[in-house]
Coordinates of C-alpha atoms (C1' of nucleotides) in Angstrom, one line a residue:
Chain A
M30 CA 31.5 -102.2 -24.2
R31 CA 34.7 -100.6 -22.8
I32 CA 37.9 -100.3 -24.7
G33 CA 39.5 -103.3 -23.2
E34 CA 36.8 -105.6 -24.1
L35 CA 36.6 -104.1 -27.6
S36 CA 40.3 -104.6 -28.0
E37 CA 40.1 -108.2 -26.8
I38 CA 37.2 -109.1 -29.2
T39 CA 38.6 -107.4 -32.3
G40 CA 42.4 -107.9 -31.7
V41 CA 43.0 -104.2 -32.3
S42 CA 45.3 -102.6 -29.6
I43 CA 44.0 -100.1 -27.1
P44 CA 46.2 -97.3 -28.3
T45 CA 45.1 -98.0 -31.9
I46 CA 41.4 -97.8 -30.9
R47 CA 41.9 -94.5 -29.2
A48 CA 43.8 -93.1 -32.2
Y49 CA 41.0 -94.3 -34.6
E50 CA 38.4 -92.7 -32.4
R51 CA 40.5 -89.4 -32.3
D52 CA 40.7 -89.4 -36.2
G53 CA 37.1 -90.1 -36.7
L54 CA 37.4 -93.6 -38.3
I55 CA 34.9 -95.3 -35.9
G56 CA 32.9 -92.2 -34.7
P57 CA 33.0 -90.7 -31.3
A58 CA 32.5 -93.1 -28.4
M59 CA 30.0 -92.3 -25.6
R60 CA 31.7 -91.5 -22.2
T61 CA 30.7 -92.8 -18.8
S62 CA 30.0 -90.4 -16.0
G63 CA 33.7 -90.6 -15.4
K64 CA 35.8 -90.5 -18.6
F65 CA 35.7 -94.1 -19.7
R66 CA 34.8 -94.7 -23.5
E67 CA 31.7 -96.8 -24.2
F68 CA 31.6 -98.5 -27.6
S69 CA 28.6 -99.6 -29.5
E70 CA 28.1 -102.8 -31.5
Q71 CA 28.3 -100.8 -34.7
Q72 CA 31.6 -99.4 -33.7
R73 CA 32.8 -102.9 -33.1
N74 CA 31.8 -103.9 -36.6
R75 CA 33.4 -100.9 -38.0
L76 CA 36.6 -101.7 -36.2
D77 CA 36.6 -105.3 -37.5
F78 CA 36.2 -104.0 -41.0
I79 CA 39.1 -101.5 -40.6
K80 CA 41.3 -104.2 -39.1
R81 CA 40.9 -106.6 -41.9
L82 CA 41.6 -103.8 -44.4
R83 CA 44.8 -102.9 -42.7
N84 CA 45.7 -106.6 -42.6
L85 CA 45.4 -106.6 -46.3
G86 CA 47.8 -103.8 -46.6
F87 CA 45.5 -100.9 -47.2
D88 CA 46.8 -97.7 -45.6
L89 CA 44.5 -95.5 -43.5
D90 CA 43.7 -93.2 -46.4
Q91 CA 42.5 -96.1 -48.5
V92 CA 40.6 -97.3 -45.4
K93 CA 38.8 -94.0 -45.2
V94 CA 37.8 -94.2 -48.9
L95 CA 36.3 -97.6 -48.1
L96 CA 34.5 -96.5 -45.2
M97 CA 33.0 -93.6 -47.3
L98 CA 31.9 -96.1 -49.7
A99 CA 30.4 -98.1 -46.9
D100 CA 28.6 -95.0 -45.6
A101 CA 27.4 -93.7 -48.9
R102 CA 24.2 -94.5 -50.8
P103 CA 24.9 -96.7 -53.8
A104 CA 25.3 -95.0 -57.2
E105 CA 27.0 -92.0 -56.0
K106 CA 29.7 -92.3 -58.5
Q107 CA 32.3 -93.7 -56.2
D108 CA 32.2 -96.6 -58.5
V109 CA 35.5 -95.6 -60.1
I110 CA 37.3 -95.7 -56.7
A111 CA 35.7 -99.1 -55.9
N112 CA 36.8 -100.5 -59.2
Q113 CA 40.4 -99.3 -58.8
I114 CA 40.3 -101.0 -55.3
I115 CA 39.0 -104.2 -56.9
A116 CA 41.8 -104.0 -59.4
A117 CA 44.3 -103.7 -56.7
I118 CA 42.8 -106.7 -54.9
E119 CA 43.2 -108.7 -58.0
L120 CA 46.7 -107.9 -58.3
R121 CA 47.4 -108.8 -54.8
K122 CA 45.7 -112.2 -55.2
L123 CA 47.8 -113.0 -58.2
D124 CA 51.0 -112.4 -56.1
L125 CA 49.6 -114.4 -53.2
N126 CA 48.9 -117.3 -55.5
K127 CA 52.2 -117.2 -57.1
L128 CA 54.0 -117.0 -53.8
E129 CA 52.0 -119.8 -52.3
R130 CA 52.6 -122.2 -55.3
R131 CA 56.3 -121.4 -55.0
L132 CA 56.4 -122.1 -51.3
S133 CA 54.3 -125.4 -51.7
A134 CA 56.6 -126.5 -54.5
A135 CA 59.7 -125.9 -52.3
L136 CA 58.1 -127.8 -49.4
S137 CA 57.2 -130.8 -51.5
G138 CA 60.8 -130.9 -52.8
E139 CA 59.6 -130.5 -56.5
L140 CA 61.6 -127.4 -56.8
S141 CA 64.3 -125.9 -55.0
F142 CA 63.2 -122.5 -53.7
K143 CA 66.8 -121.4 -54.4
G144 CA 67.3 -118.8 -57.1
I145 CA 64.6 -116.2 -56.5
D146 CA 65.1 -115.2 -60.1
D147 CA 61.7 -116.5 -61.2
A148 CA 59.9 -116.7 -57.9
F149 CA 57.2 -114.4 -59.5
C150 CA 57.9 -114.1 -63.1
C151 CA 57.6 -117.4 -64.6
T152 CA 54.9 -119.8 -63.5
P153 CA 51.4 -118.3 -63.9
Chain B
M18 CA 73.1 -101.1 -63.3
R19 CA 73.0 -98.0 -61.1
I20 CA 70.5 -97.3 -58.3
G21 CA 68.4 -94.9 -60.5
E22 CA 67.8 -97.6 -63.2
L23 CA 67.2 -100.3 -60.6
S24 CA 64.7 -97.9 -58.8
E25 CA 62.9 -97.3 -62.2
I26 CA 62.7 -101.0 -63.1
T27 CA 61.5 -102.3 -59.7
G28 CA 59.5 -99.5 -58.6
V29 CA 61.4 -99.4 -55.4
S30 CA 62.4 -96.0 -54.2
I31 CA 66.1 -95.0 -54.1
P32 CA 66.2 -94.4 -50.3
T33 CA 64.5 -97.8 -49.8
I34 CA 67.1 -99.5 -51.9
R35 CA 69.9 -97.9 -50.1
A36 CA 68.3 -99.0 -46.8
Y37 CA 67.9 -102.6 -48.0
E38 CA 71.5 -102.7 -49.0
R39 CA 72.6 -101.2 -45.6
D40 CA 70.6 -103.8 -43.8
G41 CA 71.9 -106.7 -45.9
L42 CA 68.6 -107.6 -47.6
I43 CA 70.0 -107.5 -51.1
G44 CA 73.8 -108.0 -50.4
P45 CA 76.4 -105.5 -50.9
A46 CA 76.5 -103.6 -54.1
M47 CA 79.7 -103.1 -56.1
R48 CA 81.1 -99.6 -56.2
T49 CA 82.4 -97.8 -59.2
S50 CA 85.8 -96.1 -58.9
G51 CA 83.9 -93.1 -57.4
K52 CA 81.3 -94.1 -54.9
F53 CA 78.3 -95.1 -57.1
R54 CA 76.5 -98.4 -56.4
E55 CA 76.5 -100.9 -59.0
F56 CA 73.8 -103.6 -58.8
S57 CA 73.7 -107.0 -60.4
E58 CA 70.8 -108.8 -62.1
Q59 CA 70.6 -111.1 -59.1
Q60 CA 70.1 -108.2 -56.9
R61 CA 67.3 -106.9 -59.2
N62 CA 65.5 -110.1 -58.8
R63 CA 65.9 -110.2 -55.0
L64 CA 64.6 -106.6 -54.9
D65 CA 61.6 -107.6 -57.0
F66 CA 60.9 -110.4 -54.6
I67 CA 61.1 -108.2 -51.6
K68 CA 58.9 -105.6 -53.2
R69 CA 56.1 -108.1 -53.8
L70 CA 56.3 -109.5 -50.3
R71 CA 56.1 -105.9 -48.9
N72 CA 53.2 -105.3 -51.0
L73 CA 51.5 -108.3 -49.6
G74 CA 51.8 -106.9 -46.1
F75 CA 54.7 -108.9 -44.8
D76 CA 57.1 -106.8 -42.5
L77 CA 60.8 -106.8 -43.0
D78 CA 61.4 -109.6 -40.5
Q79 CA 59.1 -111.9 -42.4
V80 CA 60.7 -110.9 -45.5
K81 CA 64.1 -112.0 -44.1
V82 CA 62.7 -115.2 -43.2
L83 CA 61.5 -115.8 -46.7
L84 CA 64.8 -114.8 -48.0
M85 CA 66.5 -117.3 -45.8
L86 CA 64.2 -119.9 -47.1
A87 CA 65.2 -119.0 -50.6
D88 CA 68.8 -119.1 -49.9
A89 CA 68.7 -122.3 -47.9
R90 CA 69.0 -125.8 -49.4
P91 CA 65.7 -127.6 -49.2
A92 CA 64.9 -129.9 -46.3
E93 CA 66.7 -128.0 -43.6
K94 CA 63.6 -127.9 -41.3
Q95 CA 62.5 -124.4 -42.1
D96 CA 59.4 -126.1 -43.4
V97 CA 57.6 -125.3 -40.4
I98 CA 58.0 -121.6 -40.9
A99 CA 57.2 -121.8 -44.6
N100 CA 54.0 -123.7 -43.6
Q101 CA 53.1 -120.9 -41.2
I102 CA 53.5 -118.4 -43.9
I103 CA 51.4 -120.5 -46.3
A104 CA 48.7 -120.5 -43.6
A105 CA 49.0 -116.6 -43.4
I106 CA 48.6 -116.4 -47.1
E107 CA 45.4 -118.6 -47.1
L108 CA 43.8 -116.3 -44.5
R109 CA 44.8 -113.3 -46.5
K110 CA 43.3 -114.8 -49.6
L111 CA 40.0 -115.4 -47.8
D112 CA 39.7 -111.7 -46.8
L113 CA 40.6 -110.6 -50.1
N114 CA 37.9 -112.7 -51.6
K115 CA 35.3 -111.6 -49.2
L116 CA 36.1 -107.9 -49.7
E117 CA 36.0 -108.3 -53.4
R118 CA 32.8 -110.0 -53.5
R119 CA 31.4 -107.5 -51.2
L120 CA 32.6 -104.6 -53.4
S121 CA 31.4 -106.2 -56.7
A122 CA 27.9 -106.7 -55.2
A123 CA 27.8 -103.1 -54.1
L124 CA 28.8 -102.0 -57.6
S125 CA 26.3 -104.1 -59.4
G126 CA 23.7 -102.8 -57.1
E127 CA 22.7 -106.2 -55.9
L128 CA 23.4 -105.3 -52.4
S129 CA 23.9 -102.0 -50.6
F130 CA 27.4 -101.7 -49.3
K131 CA 25.8 -99.9 -46.4
G132 CA 25.9 -101.5 -43.0
I133 CA 29.3 -102.9 -42.6
D134 CA 28.0 -105.2 -40.1
D135 CA 28.3 -108.3 -42.1
A136 CA 31.0 -107.1 -44.7
F137 CA 33.2 -110.0 -43.6
C138 CA 31.2 -112.3 -41.4
C139 CA 28.3 -113.7 -43.3
T140 CA 29.0 -114.6 -47.0
P141 CA 31.6 -117.3 -47.4
Chain C
dT25 C1' 40.9 -100.0 0.7
dT26 C1' 42.4 -103.2 -2.8
dG27 C1' 42.9 -104.6 -7.6
dC28 C1' 41.7 -103.8 -11.9
dT29 C1' 40.7 -101.0 -15.9
dC30 C1' 40.8 -96.8 -17.7
dC31 C1' 42.6 -91.8 -18.7
dT32 C1' 45.9 -88.4 -21.1
dC33 C1' 50.2 -86.7 -22.3
dA34 C1' 54.7 -87.6 -24.2
dC35 C1' 58.2 -90.0 -26.3
dG36 C1' 59.8 -94.5 -29.0
dT37 C1' 59.8 -97.3 -33.3
dC38 C1' 59.4 -99.3 -37.9
dA39 C1' 60.0 -98.4 -42.7
dC40 C1' 60.6 -95.6 -45.1
dG41 C1' 60.4 -90.1 -47.4
dT42 C1' 62.6 -85.7 -48.0
dG43 C1' 65.5 -82.2 -48.2
dA44 C1' 70.7 -80.1 -47.4
dG45 C1' 75.0 -79.8 -49.1
dG46 C1' 78.4 -81.9 -51.9
dT47 C1' 80.6 -84.9 -55.7
dG48 C1' 81.1 -88.5 -59.9
dG49 C1' 81.0 -89.1 -65.0
dC50 C1' 79.4 -88.9 -69.9
Chain D
dT15 C1' 81.7 -76.4 -68.1
dT16 C1' 76.9 -77.9 -68.0
dG17 C1' 73.4 -81.1 -66.6
dC18 C1' 72.4 -85.1 -64.7
dT19 C1' 72.9 -88.8 -61.3
dC20 C1' 74.7 -90.1 -57.5
dC21 C1' 76.7 -89.7 -52.5
dT22 C1' 76.2 -89.3 -47.1
dC23 C1' 74.1 -87.4 -43.2
dA24 C1' 70.1 -85.7 -40.7
dC25 C1' 65.6 -84.9 -39.9
dG26 C1' 60.4 -85.7 -41.1
dT27 C1' 56.3 -89.0 -41.3
dC28 C1' 52.9 -92.7 -40.9
dA29 C1' 50.7 -95.8 -37.9
dC30 C1' 51.1 -97.1 -34.3
dG31 C1' 53.7 -99.1 -29.4
dT32 C1' 55.3 -98.0 -24.7
dG33 C1' 55.9 -96.3 -20.6
dA34 C1' 54.8 -92.2 -16.9
dG35 C1' 51.8 -90.5 -13.6
dG36 C1' 47.1 -90.3 -12.3
dT37 C1' 42.0 -91.5 -11.7
dG38 C1' 37.2 -94.2 -12.3
dG39 C1' 34.3 -98.2 -10.6
dC40 C1' 32.8 -102.8 -8.9

DNA sequence: TTGCTCCTCACGTCACGTGAGGTGGC
DNA sequence: TTGCTCCTCACGTCACGTGAGGTGGC
């Protein structure tokens, strides 16, 4: 598939896809007899994966670590890194839950959202 | 408290705090007889709030919306925006859960993490 | 040939980070 | 006075976005 279709399907912009290819995140794309990039299904999956990680707030260096994990055979002692990432995910989930509860409460009128003071600190 | 202490406590860098003050996100800080900023406890809480939202991947425009929500009286029909944010939070939680399950499985050896193909698409 | 997609630079932008050179305050 | 923190520019950086000018391909 060409870059436009890939962009459409994945929701990743065309310049971003080109940058990811240039920086080796999704591997080199084939080229047509002209100069058009041709992407494989595997590259599409890789791009989906990267997009979701970016959406979760991981920067490109963290994404690269996760891609290495994905590419590596299991039990190559990158477990430590994976565990750190899981810990980061746990923290992020806690914050998401707190914020969500707070917003829901504000919407239902149970609590004024006013006074940010304990938006994250008090209710578990 | 001065900017250094505030930075230490909140984990937000000094240049970032100055930028937030300049852009009106945490309100104007008092100044000492010299030119040193003096921050209130309320500003510290506001900064905590902003930091957590940024950590969750919200950009500064979205943060401003949430701050407006926090400052507004309830039932001022910003409910729609809040609901959109809650929906975004739900999506983000789903992705976090999927990624976490995938990482845990890879670590326990139940699944090879290799083959990103279904990292997000298959297991609920 | 027309219309569309694609190409490669190059410069802009958002949210900061990083010095440069200077001053407050215990 | 020393040592520390703070000040205001100004420029750098990361992860892209946005044209400028040109070409492939059905």
